[in-house]
Coordinates of C-alpha atoms and ligand atoms in Angstrom, one line a residue:
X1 CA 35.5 -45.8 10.6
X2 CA 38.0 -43.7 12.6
X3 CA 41.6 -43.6 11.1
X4 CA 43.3 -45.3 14.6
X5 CA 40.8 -47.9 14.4
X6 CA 42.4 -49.0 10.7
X7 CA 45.9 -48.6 11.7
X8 CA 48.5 -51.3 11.1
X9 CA 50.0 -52.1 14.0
X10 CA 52.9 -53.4 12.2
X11 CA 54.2 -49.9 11.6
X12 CA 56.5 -48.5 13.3
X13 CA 54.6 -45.3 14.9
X14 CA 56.4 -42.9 12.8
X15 CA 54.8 -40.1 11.4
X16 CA 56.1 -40.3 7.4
X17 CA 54.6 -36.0 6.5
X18 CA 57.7 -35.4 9.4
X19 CA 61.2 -34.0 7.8
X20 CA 64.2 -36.3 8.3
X21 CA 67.2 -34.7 8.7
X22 CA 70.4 -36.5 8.5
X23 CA 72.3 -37.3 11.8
X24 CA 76.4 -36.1 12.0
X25 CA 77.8 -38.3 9.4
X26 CA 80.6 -37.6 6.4
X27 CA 80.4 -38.8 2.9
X28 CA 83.2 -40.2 1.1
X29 CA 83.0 -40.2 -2.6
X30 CA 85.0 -41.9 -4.9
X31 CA 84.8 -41.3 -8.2
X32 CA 84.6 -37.0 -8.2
X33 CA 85.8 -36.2 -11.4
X34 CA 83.3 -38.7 -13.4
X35 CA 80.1 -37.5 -14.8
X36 CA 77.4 -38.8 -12.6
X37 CA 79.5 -37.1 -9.3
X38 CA 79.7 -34.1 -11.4
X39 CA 75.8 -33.4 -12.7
X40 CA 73.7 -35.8 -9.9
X41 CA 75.8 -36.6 -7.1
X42 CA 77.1 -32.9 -5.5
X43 CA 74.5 -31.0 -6.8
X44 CA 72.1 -33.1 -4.9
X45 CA 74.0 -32.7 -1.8
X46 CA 74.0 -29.3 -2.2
X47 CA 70.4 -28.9 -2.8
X48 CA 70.3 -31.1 0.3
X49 CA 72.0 -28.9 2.4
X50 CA 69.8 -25.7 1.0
X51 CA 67.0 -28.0 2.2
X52 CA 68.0 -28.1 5.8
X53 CA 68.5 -31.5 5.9
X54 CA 72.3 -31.7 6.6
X55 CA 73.2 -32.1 10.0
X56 CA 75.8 -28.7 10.5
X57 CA 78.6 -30.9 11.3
X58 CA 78.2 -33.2 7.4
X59 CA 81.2 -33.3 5.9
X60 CA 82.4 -34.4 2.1
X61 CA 85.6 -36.1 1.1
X62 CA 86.2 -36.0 -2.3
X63 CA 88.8 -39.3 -3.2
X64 CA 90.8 -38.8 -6.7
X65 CA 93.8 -38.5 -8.8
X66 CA 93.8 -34.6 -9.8
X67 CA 96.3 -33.1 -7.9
X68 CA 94.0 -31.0 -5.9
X69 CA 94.4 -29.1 -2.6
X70 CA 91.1 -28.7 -0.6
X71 CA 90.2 -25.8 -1.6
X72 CA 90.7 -26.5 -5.5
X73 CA 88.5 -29.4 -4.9
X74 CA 86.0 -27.2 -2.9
X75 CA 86.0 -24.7 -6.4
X76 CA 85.3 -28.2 -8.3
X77 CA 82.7 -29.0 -6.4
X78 CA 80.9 -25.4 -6.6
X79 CA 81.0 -25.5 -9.9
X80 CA 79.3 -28.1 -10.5
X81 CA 76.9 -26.6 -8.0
X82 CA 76.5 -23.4 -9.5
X83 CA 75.5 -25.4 -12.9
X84 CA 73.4 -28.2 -12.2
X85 CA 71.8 -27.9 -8.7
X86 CA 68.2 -27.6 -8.2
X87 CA 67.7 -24.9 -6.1
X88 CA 69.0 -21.8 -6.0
X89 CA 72.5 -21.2 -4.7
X90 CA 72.5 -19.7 -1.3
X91 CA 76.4 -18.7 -0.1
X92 CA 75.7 -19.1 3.5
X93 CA 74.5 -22.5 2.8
X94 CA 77.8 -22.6 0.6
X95 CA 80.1 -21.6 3.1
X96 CA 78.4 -23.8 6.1
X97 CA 78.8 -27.0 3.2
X98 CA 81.9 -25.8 2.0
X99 CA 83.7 -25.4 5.7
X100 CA 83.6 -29.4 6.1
X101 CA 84.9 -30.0 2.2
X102 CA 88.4 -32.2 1.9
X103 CA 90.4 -33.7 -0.7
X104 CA 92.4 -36.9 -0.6
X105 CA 94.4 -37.5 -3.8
X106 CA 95.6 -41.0 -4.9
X107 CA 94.8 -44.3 -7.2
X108 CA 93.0 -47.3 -5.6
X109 CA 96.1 -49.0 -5.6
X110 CA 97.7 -46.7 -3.6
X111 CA 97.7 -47.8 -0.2
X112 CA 99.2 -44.6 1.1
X113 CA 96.2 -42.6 -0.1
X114 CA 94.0 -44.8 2.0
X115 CA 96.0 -44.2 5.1
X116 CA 95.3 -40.0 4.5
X117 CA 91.4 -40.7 3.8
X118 CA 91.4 -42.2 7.4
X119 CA 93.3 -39.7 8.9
X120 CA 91.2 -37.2 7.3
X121 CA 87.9 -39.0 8.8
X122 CA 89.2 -38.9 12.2
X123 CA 90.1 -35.3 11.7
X124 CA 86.5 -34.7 11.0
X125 CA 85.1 -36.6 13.5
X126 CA 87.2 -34.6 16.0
X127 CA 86.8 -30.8 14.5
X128 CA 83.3 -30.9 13.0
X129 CA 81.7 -33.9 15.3
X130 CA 81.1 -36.7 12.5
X131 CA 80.5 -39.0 14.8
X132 CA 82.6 -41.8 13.0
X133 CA 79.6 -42.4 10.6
X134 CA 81.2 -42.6 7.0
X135 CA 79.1 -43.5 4.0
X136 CA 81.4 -44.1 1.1
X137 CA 79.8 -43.7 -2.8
X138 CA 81.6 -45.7 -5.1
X139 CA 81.2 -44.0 -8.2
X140 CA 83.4 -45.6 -10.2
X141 CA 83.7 -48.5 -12.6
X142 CA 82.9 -51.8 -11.2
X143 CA 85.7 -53.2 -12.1
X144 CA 87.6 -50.8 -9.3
X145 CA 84.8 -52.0 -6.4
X146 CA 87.1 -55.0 -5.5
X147 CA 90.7 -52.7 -5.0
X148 CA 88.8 -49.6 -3.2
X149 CA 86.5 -52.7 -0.9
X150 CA 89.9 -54.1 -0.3
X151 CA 91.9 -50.9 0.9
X152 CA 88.7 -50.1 3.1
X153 CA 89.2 -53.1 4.8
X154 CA 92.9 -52.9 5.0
X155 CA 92.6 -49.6 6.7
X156 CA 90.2 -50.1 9.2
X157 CA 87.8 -47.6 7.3
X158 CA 84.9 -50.6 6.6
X159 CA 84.3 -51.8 10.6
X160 CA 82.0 -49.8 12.0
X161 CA 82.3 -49.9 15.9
X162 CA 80.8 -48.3 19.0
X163 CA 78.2 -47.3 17.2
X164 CA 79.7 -45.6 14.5
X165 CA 77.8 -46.6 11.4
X166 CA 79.8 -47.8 8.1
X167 CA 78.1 -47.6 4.8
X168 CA 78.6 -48.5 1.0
X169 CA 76.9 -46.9 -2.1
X170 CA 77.2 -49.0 -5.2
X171 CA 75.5 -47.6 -8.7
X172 CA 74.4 -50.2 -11.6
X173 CA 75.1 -51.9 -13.2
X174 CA 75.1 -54.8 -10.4
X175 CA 77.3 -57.5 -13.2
X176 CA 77.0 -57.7 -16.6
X177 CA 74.7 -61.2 -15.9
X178 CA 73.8 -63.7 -13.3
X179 CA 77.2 -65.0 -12.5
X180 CA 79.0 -61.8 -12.8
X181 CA 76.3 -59.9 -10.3
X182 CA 76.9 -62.4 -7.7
X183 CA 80.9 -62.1 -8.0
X184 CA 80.5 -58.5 -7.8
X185 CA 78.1 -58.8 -4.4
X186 CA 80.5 -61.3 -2.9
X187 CA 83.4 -59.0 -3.6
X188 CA 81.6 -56.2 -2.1
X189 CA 79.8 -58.7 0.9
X190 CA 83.5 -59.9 1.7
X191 CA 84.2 -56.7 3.4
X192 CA 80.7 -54.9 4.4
X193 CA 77.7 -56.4 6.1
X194 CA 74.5 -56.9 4.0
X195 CA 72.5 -53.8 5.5
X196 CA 75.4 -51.4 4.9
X197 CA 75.3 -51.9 1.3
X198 CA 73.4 -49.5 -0.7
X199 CA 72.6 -50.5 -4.3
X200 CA 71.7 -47.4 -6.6
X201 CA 69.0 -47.8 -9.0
X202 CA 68.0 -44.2 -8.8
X203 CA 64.5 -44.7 -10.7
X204 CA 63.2 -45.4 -7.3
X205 CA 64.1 -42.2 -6.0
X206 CA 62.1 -40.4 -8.2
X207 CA 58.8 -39.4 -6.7
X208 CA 56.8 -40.8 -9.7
X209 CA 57.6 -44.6 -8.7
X210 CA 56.7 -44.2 -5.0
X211 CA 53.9 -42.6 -6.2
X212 CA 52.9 -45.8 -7.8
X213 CA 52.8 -47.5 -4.3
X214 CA 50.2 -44.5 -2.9
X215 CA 48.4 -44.5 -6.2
X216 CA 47.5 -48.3 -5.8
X217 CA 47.7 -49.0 -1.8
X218 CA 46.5 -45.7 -0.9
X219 CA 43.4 -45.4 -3.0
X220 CA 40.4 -47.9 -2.8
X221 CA 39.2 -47.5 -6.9
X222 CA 42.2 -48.6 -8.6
X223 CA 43.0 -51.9 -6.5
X224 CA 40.0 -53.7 -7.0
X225 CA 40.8 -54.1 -10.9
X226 CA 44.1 -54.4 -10.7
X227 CA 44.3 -58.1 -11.8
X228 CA 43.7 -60.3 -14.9
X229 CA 39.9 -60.2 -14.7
X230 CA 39.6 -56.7 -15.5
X231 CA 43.8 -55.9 -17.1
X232 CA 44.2 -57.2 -20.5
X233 CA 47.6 -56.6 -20.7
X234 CA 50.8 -54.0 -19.3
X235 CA 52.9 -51.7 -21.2
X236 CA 56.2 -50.0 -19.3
X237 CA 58.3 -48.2 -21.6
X238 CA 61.5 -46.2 -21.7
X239 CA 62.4 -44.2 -24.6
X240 CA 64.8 -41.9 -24.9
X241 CA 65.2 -38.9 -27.9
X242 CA 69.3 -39.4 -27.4
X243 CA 71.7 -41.3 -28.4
X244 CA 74.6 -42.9 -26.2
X245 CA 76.5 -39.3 -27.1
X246 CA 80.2 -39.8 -25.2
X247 CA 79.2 -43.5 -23.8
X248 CA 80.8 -45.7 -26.5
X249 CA 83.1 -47.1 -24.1
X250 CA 80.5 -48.0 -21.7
X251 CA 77.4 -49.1 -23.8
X252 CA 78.8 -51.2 -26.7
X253 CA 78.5 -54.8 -25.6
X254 CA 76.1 -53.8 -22.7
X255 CA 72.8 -52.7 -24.8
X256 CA 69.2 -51.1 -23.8
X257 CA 68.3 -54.9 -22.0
X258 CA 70.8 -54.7 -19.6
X259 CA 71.0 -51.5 -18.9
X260 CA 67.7 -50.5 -18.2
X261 CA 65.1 -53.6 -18.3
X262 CA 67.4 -55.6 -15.8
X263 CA 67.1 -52.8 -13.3
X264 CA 64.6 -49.5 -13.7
X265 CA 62.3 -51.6 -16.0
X266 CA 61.9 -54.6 -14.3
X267 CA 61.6 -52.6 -10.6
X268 CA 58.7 -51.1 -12.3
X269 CA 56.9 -54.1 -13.2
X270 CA 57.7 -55.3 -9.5
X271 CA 55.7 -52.0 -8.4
X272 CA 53.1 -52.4 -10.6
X273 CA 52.5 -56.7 -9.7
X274 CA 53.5 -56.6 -6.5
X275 CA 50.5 -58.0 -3.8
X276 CA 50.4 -55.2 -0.9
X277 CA 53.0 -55.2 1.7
X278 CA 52.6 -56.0 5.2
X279 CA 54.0 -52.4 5.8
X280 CA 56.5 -50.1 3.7
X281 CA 59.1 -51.1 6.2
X282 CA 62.4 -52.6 4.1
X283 CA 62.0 -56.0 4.6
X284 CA 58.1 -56.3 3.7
X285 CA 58.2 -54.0 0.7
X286 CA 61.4 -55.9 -0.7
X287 CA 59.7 -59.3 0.4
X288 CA 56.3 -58.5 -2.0
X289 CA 58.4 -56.9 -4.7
X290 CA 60.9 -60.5 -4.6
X291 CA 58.2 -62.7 -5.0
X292 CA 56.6 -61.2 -7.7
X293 CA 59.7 -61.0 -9.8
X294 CA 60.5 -64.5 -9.0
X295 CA 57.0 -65.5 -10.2
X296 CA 57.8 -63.9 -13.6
X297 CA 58.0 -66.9 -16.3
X298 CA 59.7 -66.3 -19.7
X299 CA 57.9 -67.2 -23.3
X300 CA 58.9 -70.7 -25.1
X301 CA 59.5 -69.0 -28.0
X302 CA 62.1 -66.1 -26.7
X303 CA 62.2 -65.1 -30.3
X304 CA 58.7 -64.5 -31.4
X305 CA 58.4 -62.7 -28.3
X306 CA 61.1 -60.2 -28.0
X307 CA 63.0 -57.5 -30.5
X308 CA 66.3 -56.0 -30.9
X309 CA 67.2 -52.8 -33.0
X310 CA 70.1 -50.5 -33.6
X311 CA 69.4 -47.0 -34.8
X312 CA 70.4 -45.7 -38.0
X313 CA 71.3 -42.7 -39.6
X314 CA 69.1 -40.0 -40.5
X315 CA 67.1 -36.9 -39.8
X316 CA 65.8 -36.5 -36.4
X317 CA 64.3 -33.7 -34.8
X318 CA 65.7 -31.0 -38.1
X319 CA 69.1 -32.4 -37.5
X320 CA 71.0 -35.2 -39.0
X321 CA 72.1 -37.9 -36.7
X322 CA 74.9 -40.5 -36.7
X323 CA 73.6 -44.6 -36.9
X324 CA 74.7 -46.2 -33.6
X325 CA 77.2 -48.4 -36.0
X326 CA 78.7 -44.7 -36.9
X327 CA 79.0 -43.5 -33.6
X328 CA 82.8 -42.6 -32.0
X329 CA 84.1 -45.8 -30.5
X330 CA 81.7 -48.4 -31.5
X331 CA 83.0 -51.2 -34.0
X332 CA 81.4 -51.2 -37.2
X333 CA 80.0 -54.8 -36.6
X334 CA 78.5 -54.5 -32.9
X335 CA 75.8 -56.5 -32.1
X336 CA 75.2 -54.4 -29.5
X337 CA 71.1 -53.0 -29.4
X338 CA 69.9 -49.5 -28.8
X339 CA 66.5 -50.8 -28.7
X340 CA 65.0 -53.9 -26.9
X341 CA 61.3 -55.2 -26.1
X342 CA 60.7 -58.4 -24.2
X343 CA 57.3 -60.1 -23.1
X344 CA 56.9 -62.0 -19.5
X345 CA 54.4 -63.0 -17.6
X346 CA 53.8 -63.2 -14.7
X347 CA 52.4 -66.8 -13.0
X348 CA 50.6 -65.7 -10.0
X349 CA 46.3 -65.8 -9.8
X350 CA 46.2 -62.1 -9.5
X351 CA 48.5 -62.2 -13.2
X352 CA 47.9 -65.3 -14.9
X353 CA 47.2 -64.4 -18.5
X354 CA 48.4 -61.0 -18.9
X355 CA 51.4 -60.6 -20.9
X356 CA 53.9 -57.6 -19.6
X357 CA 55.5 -55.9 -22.0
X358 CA 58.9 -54.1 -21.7
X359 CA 60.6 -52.0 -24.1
X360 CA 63.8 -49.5 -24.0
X361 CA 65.4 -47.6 -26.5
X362 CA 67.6 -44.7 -27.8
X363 CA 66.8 -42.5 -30.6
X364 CA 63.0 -43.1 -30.3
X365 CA 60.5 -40.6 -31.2
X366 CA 60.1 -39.3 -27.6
X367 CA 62.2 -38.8 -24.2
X368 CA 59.3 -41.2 -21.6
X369 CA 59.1 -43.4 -19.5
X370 CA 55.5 -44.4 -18.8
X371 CA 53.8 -47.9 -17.2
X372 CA 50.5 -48.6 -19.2
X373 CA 48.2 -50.8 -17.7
X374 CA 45.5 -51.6 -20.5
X375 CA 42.1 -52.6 -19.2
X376 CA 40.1 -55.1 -21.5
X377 CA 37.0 -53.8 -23.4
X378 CA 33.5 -54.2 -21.7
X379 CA 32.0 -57.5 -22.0
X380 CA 28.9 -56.1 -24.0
X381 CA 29.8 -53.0 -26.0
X382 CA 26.3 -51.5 -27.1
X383 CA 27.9 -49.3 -29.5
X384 CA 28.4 -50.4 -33.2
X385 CA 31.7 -50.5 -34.6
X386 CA 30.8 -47.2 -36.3
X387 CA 30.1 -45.3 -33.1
X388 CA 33.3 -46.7 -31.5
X389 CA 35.7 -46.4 -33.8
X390 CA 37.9 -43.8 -31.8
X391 CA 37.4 -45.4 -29.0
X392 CA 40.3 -47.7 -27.7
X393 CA 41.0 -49.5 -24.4
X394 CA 40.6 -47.8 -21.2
X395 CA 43.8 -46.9 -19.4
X396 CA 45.8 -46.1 -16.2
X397 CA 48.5 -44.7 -17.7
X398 CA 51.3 -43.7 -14.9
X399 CA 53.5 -41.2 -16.4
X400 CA 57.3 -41.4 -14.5
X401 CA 58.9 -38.9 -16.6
X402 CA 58.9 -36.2 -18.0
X403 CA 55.5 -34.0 -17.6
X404 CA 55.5 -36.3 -14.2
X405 CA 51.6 -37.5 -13.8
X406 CA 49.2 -40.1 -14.0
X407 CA 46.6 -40.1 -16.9
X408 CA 42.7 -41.8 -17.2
X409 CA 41.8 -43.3 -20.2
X410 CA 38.4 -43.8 -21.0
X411 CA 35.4 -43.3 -24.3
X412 CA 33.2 -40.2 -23.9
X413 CA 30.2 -39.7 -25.8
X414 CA 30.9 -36.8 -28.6
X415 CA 29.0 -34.0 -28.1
X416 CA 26.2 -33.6 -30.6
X417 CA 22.7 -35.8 -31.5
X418 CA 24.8 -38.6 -32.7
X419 CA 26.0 -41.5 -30.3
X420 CA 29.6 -41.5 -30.8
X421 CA 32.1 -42.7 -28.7
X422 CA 35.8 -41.6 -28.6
X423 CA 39.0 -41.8 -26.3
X424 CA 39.2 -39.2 -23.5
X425 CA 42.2 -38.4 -20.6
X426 CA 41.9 -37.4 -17.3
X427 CA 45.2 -35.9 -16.0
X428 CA 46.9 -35.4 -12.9
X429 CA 50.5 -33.6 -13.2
X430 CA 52.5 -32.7 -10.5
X431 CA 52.9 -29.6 -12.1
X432 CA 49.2 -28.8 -11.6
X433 CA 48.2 -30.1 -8.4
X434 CA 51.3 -29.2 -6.1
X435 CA 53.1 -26.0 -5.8
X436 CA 56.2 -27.7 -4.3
X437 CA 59.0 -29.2 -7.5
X438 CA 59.7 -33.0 -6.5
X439 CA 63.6 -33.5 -5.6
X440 CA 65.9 -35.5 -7.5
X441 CA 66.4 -39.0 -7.2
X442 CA 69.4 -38.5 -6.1
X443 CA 69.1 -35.8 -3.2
X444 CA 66.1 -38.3 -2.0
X445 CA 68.4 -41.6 -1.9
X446 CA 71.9 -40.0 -0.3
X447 CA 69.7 -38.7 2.5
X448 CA 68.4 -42.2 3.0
X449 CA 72.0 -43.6 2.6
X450 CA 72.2 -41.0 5.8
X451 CA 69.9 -41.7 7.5
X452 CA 70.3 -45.6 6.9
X453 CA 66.8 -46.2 5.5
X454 CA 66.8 -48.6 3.0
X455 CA 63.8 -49.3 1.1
X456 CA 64.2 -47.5 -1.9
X457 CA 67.2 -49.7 -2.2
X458 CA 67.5 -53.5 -4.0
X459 CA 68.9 -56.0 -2.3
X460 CA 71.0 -59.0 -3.7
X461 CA 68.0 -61.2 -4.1
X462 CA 66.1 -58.6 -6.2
X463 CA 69.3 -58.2 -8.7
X464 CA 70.1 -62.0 -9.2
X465 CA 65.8 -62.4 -10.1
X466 CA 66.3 -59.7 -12.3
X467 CA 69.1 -61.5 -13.8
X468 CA 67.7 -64.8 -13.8
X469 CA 64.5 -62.7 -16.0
X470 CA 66.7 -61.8 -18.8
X471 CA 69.9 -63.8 -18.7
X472 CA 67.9 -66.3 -21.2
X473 CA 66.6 -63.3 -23.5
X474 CA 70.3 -62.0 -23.6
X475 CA 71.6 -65.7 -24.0
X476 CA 69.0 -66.2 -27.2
X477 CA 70.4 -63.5 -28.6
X478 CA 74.0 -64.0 -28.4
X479 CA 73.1 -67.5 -29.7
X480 CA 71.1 -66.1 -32.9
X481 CA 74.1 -64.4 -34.1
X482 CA 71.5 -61.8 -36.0
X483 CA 72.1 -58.4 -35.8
X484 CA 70.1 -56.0 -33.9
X485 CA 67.2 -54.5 -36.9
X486 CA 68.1 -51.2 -37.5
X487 CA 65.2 -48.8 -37.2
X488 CA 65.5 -44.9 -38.4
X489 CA 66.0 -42.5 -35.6
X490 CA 62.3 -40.7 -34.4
X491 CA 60.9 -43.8 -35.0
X492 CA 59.4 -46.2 -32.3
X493 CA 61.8 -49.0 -33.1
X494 CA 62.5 -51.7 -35.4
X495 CA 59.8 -53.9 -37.5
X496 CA 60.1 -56.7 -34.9
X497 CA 58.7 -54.8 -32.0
X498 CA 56.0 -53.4 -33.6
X499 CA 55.3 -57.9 -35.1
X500 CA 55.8 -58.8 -31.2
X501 CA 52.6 -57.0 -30.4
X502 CA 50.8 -57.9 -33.1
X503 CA 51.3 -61.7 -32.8
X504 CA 49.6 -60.9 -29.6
X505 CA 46.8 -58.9 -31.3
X506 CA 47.5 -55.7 -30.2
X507 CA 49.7 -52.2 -30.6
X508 CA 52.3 -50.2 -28.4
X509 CA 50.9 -46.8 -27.2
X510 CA 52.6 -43.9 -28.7
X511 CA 53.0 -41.8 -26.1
Ligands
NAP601 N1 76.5 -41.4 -15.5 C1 75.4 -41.9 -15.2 O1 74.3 -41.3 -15.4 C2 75.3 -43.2 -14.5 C3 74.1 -43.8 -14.4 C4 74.0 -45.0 -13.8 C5 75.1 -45.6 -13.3 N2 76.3 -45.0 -13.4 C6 77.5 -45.7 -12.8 O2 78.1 -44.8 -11.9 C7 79.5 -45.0 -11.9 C8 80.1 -43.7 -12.3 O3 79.6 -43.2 -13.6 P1 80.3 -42.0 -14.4 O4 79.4 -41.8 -15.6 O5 80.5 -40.9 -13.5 O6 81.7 -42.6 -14.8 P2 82.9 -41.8 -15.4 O7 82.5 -40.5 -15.9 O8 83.6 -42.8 -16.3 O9 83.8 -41.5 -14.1 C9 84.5 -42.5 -13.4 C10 85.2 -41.9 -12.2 O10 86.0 -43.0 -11.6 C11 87.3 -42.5 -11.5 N3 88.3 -43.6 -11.7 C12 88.2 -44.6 -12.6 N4 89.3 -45.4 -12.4 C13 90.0 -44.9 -11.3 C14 91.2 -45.3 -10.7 N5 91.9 -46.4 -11.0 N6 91.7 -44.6 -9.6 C15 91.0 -43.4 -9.2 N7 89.8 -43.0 -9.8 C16 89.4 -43.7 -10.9 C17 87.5 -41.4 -12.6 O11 88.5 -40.6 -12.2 P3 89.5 -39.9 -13.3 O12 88.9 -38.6 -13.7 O13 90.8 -39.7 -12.5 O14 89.7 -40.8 -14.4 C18 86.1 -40.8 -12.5 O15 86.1 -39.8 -11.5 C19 79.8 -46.1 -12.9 O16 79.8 -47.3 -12.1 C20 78.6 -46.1 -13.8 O17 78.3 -47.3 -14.4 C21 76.4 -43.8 -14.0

């Protein structure tokens, strides 16, 4: 069959292998001094610019309370270049980026501040040709989105108009639960239209998920057992070998559940369930990956079937590590967990039956994040339990980070005059089989911010079914009044996760 002849004539013509280069546009960014803006944020516009993808005319306003002139700001910002970018640093890409660099100082409460910001946008629209187009990254605190929202407004900065494009970057976490995530969307909905907001959940910038959406739509042997007659059950995982280091103030009374199963985790299993869009224009992939969330149904028993941990002291790694109870900042009785695991399933024919298993943690024995999808064993093994007794349950693994890759499992026959059968990998890394390093999340989702493409981004209705997922898991807990298990750091968690699985007859992977 010739390619045009399967074409979707839903898409939209465009050849995808084609650059995209940003049109004339400025960034505003609130929030410079804070840790993200520092190590992601202006690194990955640098390595954007060293890409060629900045229009010449892109310009960067830096909003904040250091007393900074321009140029101070501009020695900031190359700083941070000089330390954490990605490729190398180039000083005529430098210069170019560094010639369209400002600095407005002020509070979010200061009105005054607001009225310089807009001044300095129409300054840059008339010396370097920005077009009007502002994208403004808020990243700050939540709590601050409603004051800066509000003086945008106030100052005429949030109306686009004549075709000048307005746009608004918002980072998780999207509320604390439900209710909260929908006071914070109609806070930030109050002021800019829905498809000018831009929520950050940067795990779909990384090319490892959007490689799960070629690896199954793009391929004709993985689809065709990608349900429950053929899956027994799915694994995603994220681990991390750290604990929450300077976060104290943030992470005590948020926990591993919220802040990474409502968002990365659970936009991974929405990858992996989701039926194929109609195309992988905004609306359709958002559409499939919707549905499938909202067909996720919870356990009766939200107990049995999910675990909580804190770490403890101890020796990790030849060093000897604080418990999370120990750690600067958090109260000696927090509740909070470093370690969750839930089970959902999902009630849809392709899914009925097979449980999805999710668990995040800090302190574990491994920095991964990996989506297992566990095949069930053949239907008539010929092999005697002897013969197979290294051999486990075949395996797509998908490997998003690090050593970024996708792995085969499947039973080989030993070599020798036996008939033995044991577990074998087949491995694709990045590494290997490109020459080319994949970009940061990051530089991948500001130039879509840019170029006003948005569907690596959530929208509303994604967040509040995430929510609506583990608001009742979160609720159970808080209800218990049990502390999180505490499990020793290196470990893969407490007791309880390790009981979940095995109510279910089965094991975590150690990755
Ligand atoms: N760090 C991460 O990897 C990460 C990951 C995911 C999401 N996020 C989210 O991204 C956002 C930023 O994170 P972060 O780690 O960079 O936070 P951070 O280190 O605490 O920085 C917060 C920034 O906000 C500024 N700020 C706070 N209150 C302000 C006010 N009243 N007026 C003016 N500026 C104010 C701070 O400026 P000062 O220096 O003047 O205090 C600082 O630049 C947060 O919403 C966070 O939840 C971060």
């Amino acid at each position: 069959m010739s390619p045009s002849s399967t074409a979707n004539p839903l898409r939209d013509g465009r050849d995808r292998r084609l650059t995209r280069i940003a049109g004339p546009s400025a960034l505003v960014l609130f929030g410079v001094t804070g840790d993200l803006a520092q190590k992601k944020l202006l690194p990955a516009i640098y390595d954007l610019a060293n890409r060629g993808l900045l229009p010449p005319s892109f310009s960067l306003v830096g909003f904040g309370r250091r007393d900074w002139t321009h140029e101070q700001f501009a020695d900031v910002v190359e700083e941070s270049v000089r330390d954490h970018s990605r490729t190398s640093f180039n000083p005529d890409v430098w210069n170019q980026l560094k010639a369209g660099i400002r600095f407005v100082q002020g509070g979010f409460d200061d009105g005054a501040a607001f009225d310089t910001l807009r001044d300095t946008l129409a300054e840059l629209e008339k010396t370097r040709g920005t077009r009007g187009n502002h994208a403004f990254y808020l990243s700050i605190p939540p709590k601050s989105f409603e004051a800066v929202c509000q003086q945008l407004s106030e100052h005429g900065l949030a109306q686009g108009e004549d075709g000048k494009w307005r746009r608004v970057v918002i980072e998780k976490p999207f509320g604390h639960d439900l209710e909260s995530a929908r006071e914070l969307n109609a806070i930030v909905e109050s002021v800019f239209p829905p498809d000018a907001v831009f929520r950050i959940d940067h795990y779909l910038g990384k090319e490892t998920v959007q490689n799960i959406l070629a690896l199954r739509f793009a391929n004709q042997m993985f689809e065709p057992l990608w349900n429950a007659r053929y899956v027994d059950h799915v694994q995603i995982t994220m681990a991390e070998d750290i604990g929450i280091g300077s976060r104290a103030g943030y992470y005590d009374g948020v926990g591993a559940a919220r802040d990474v199963i409502q968002n990365h985790l659970l936009q991974l299993l929405a990858l992996t369930a989701m039926e194929e869009p109609i195309s992988f224009d905004a609306k359709d992939l958002r559409a499939e990956k919707e549905k499938v969330l909202a067909a996720v149904t919870l356990p009766e028993d939200l107990g049995a079937h999910s675990a909580r941990g804190q770490y403890a002291a101890g020796w990790q790694g030849g060093e000897y590590v604080n418990g999370f109870l120990d750690e600067e900042g958090i109260p000696e009785d927090s509740a909070t967990e470093t370690f969750a695991a839930i089970r959902v399933d999902i009630n849809t024919r392709r899914w009925s039956g097979v449980p999805f298993y999710l668990r995040a943690g800090k302190r574990l024995g491994r920095r991964v994040t990996e989506i297992a999808v566990v095949f069930k064993r053949a239907p008539n093994l010929l092999f005697t339990e002897g013969e197979s007794e290294e051999f486990g349950q075949n395996a797509v693994v998908i490997r998003v980070q690090p050593d970024e890759g996708a792995t085969l499992r499947f039973g080989s026959k030993v070599p020798g005059t036996q008939m033995e059968v044991r577990d074998v990998s087949m491995d694709f890394g990045y590494g290997h089989s490109f020459t080319e390093s994949s970009p940061e999340a990051y530089e991948r989702l500001i130039l879509d911010v840019l170029l006003g493409e948005p569907p690596l981004f959530p929208r509303q209705a994604e967040v509040e079914l995430s929510w609506k997922i583990l608001d009742p898991f979160e609720k159970y807990w808080a209800d218990s009044g049990t502390q999180p298990e505490s499990y020793a750091p290196g470990s893969w968690g407490p007791e309880q996760a390790a009981e979940l699985l095995e109510r279910d007859q089965r094991t975590w992977r150690r990755p």
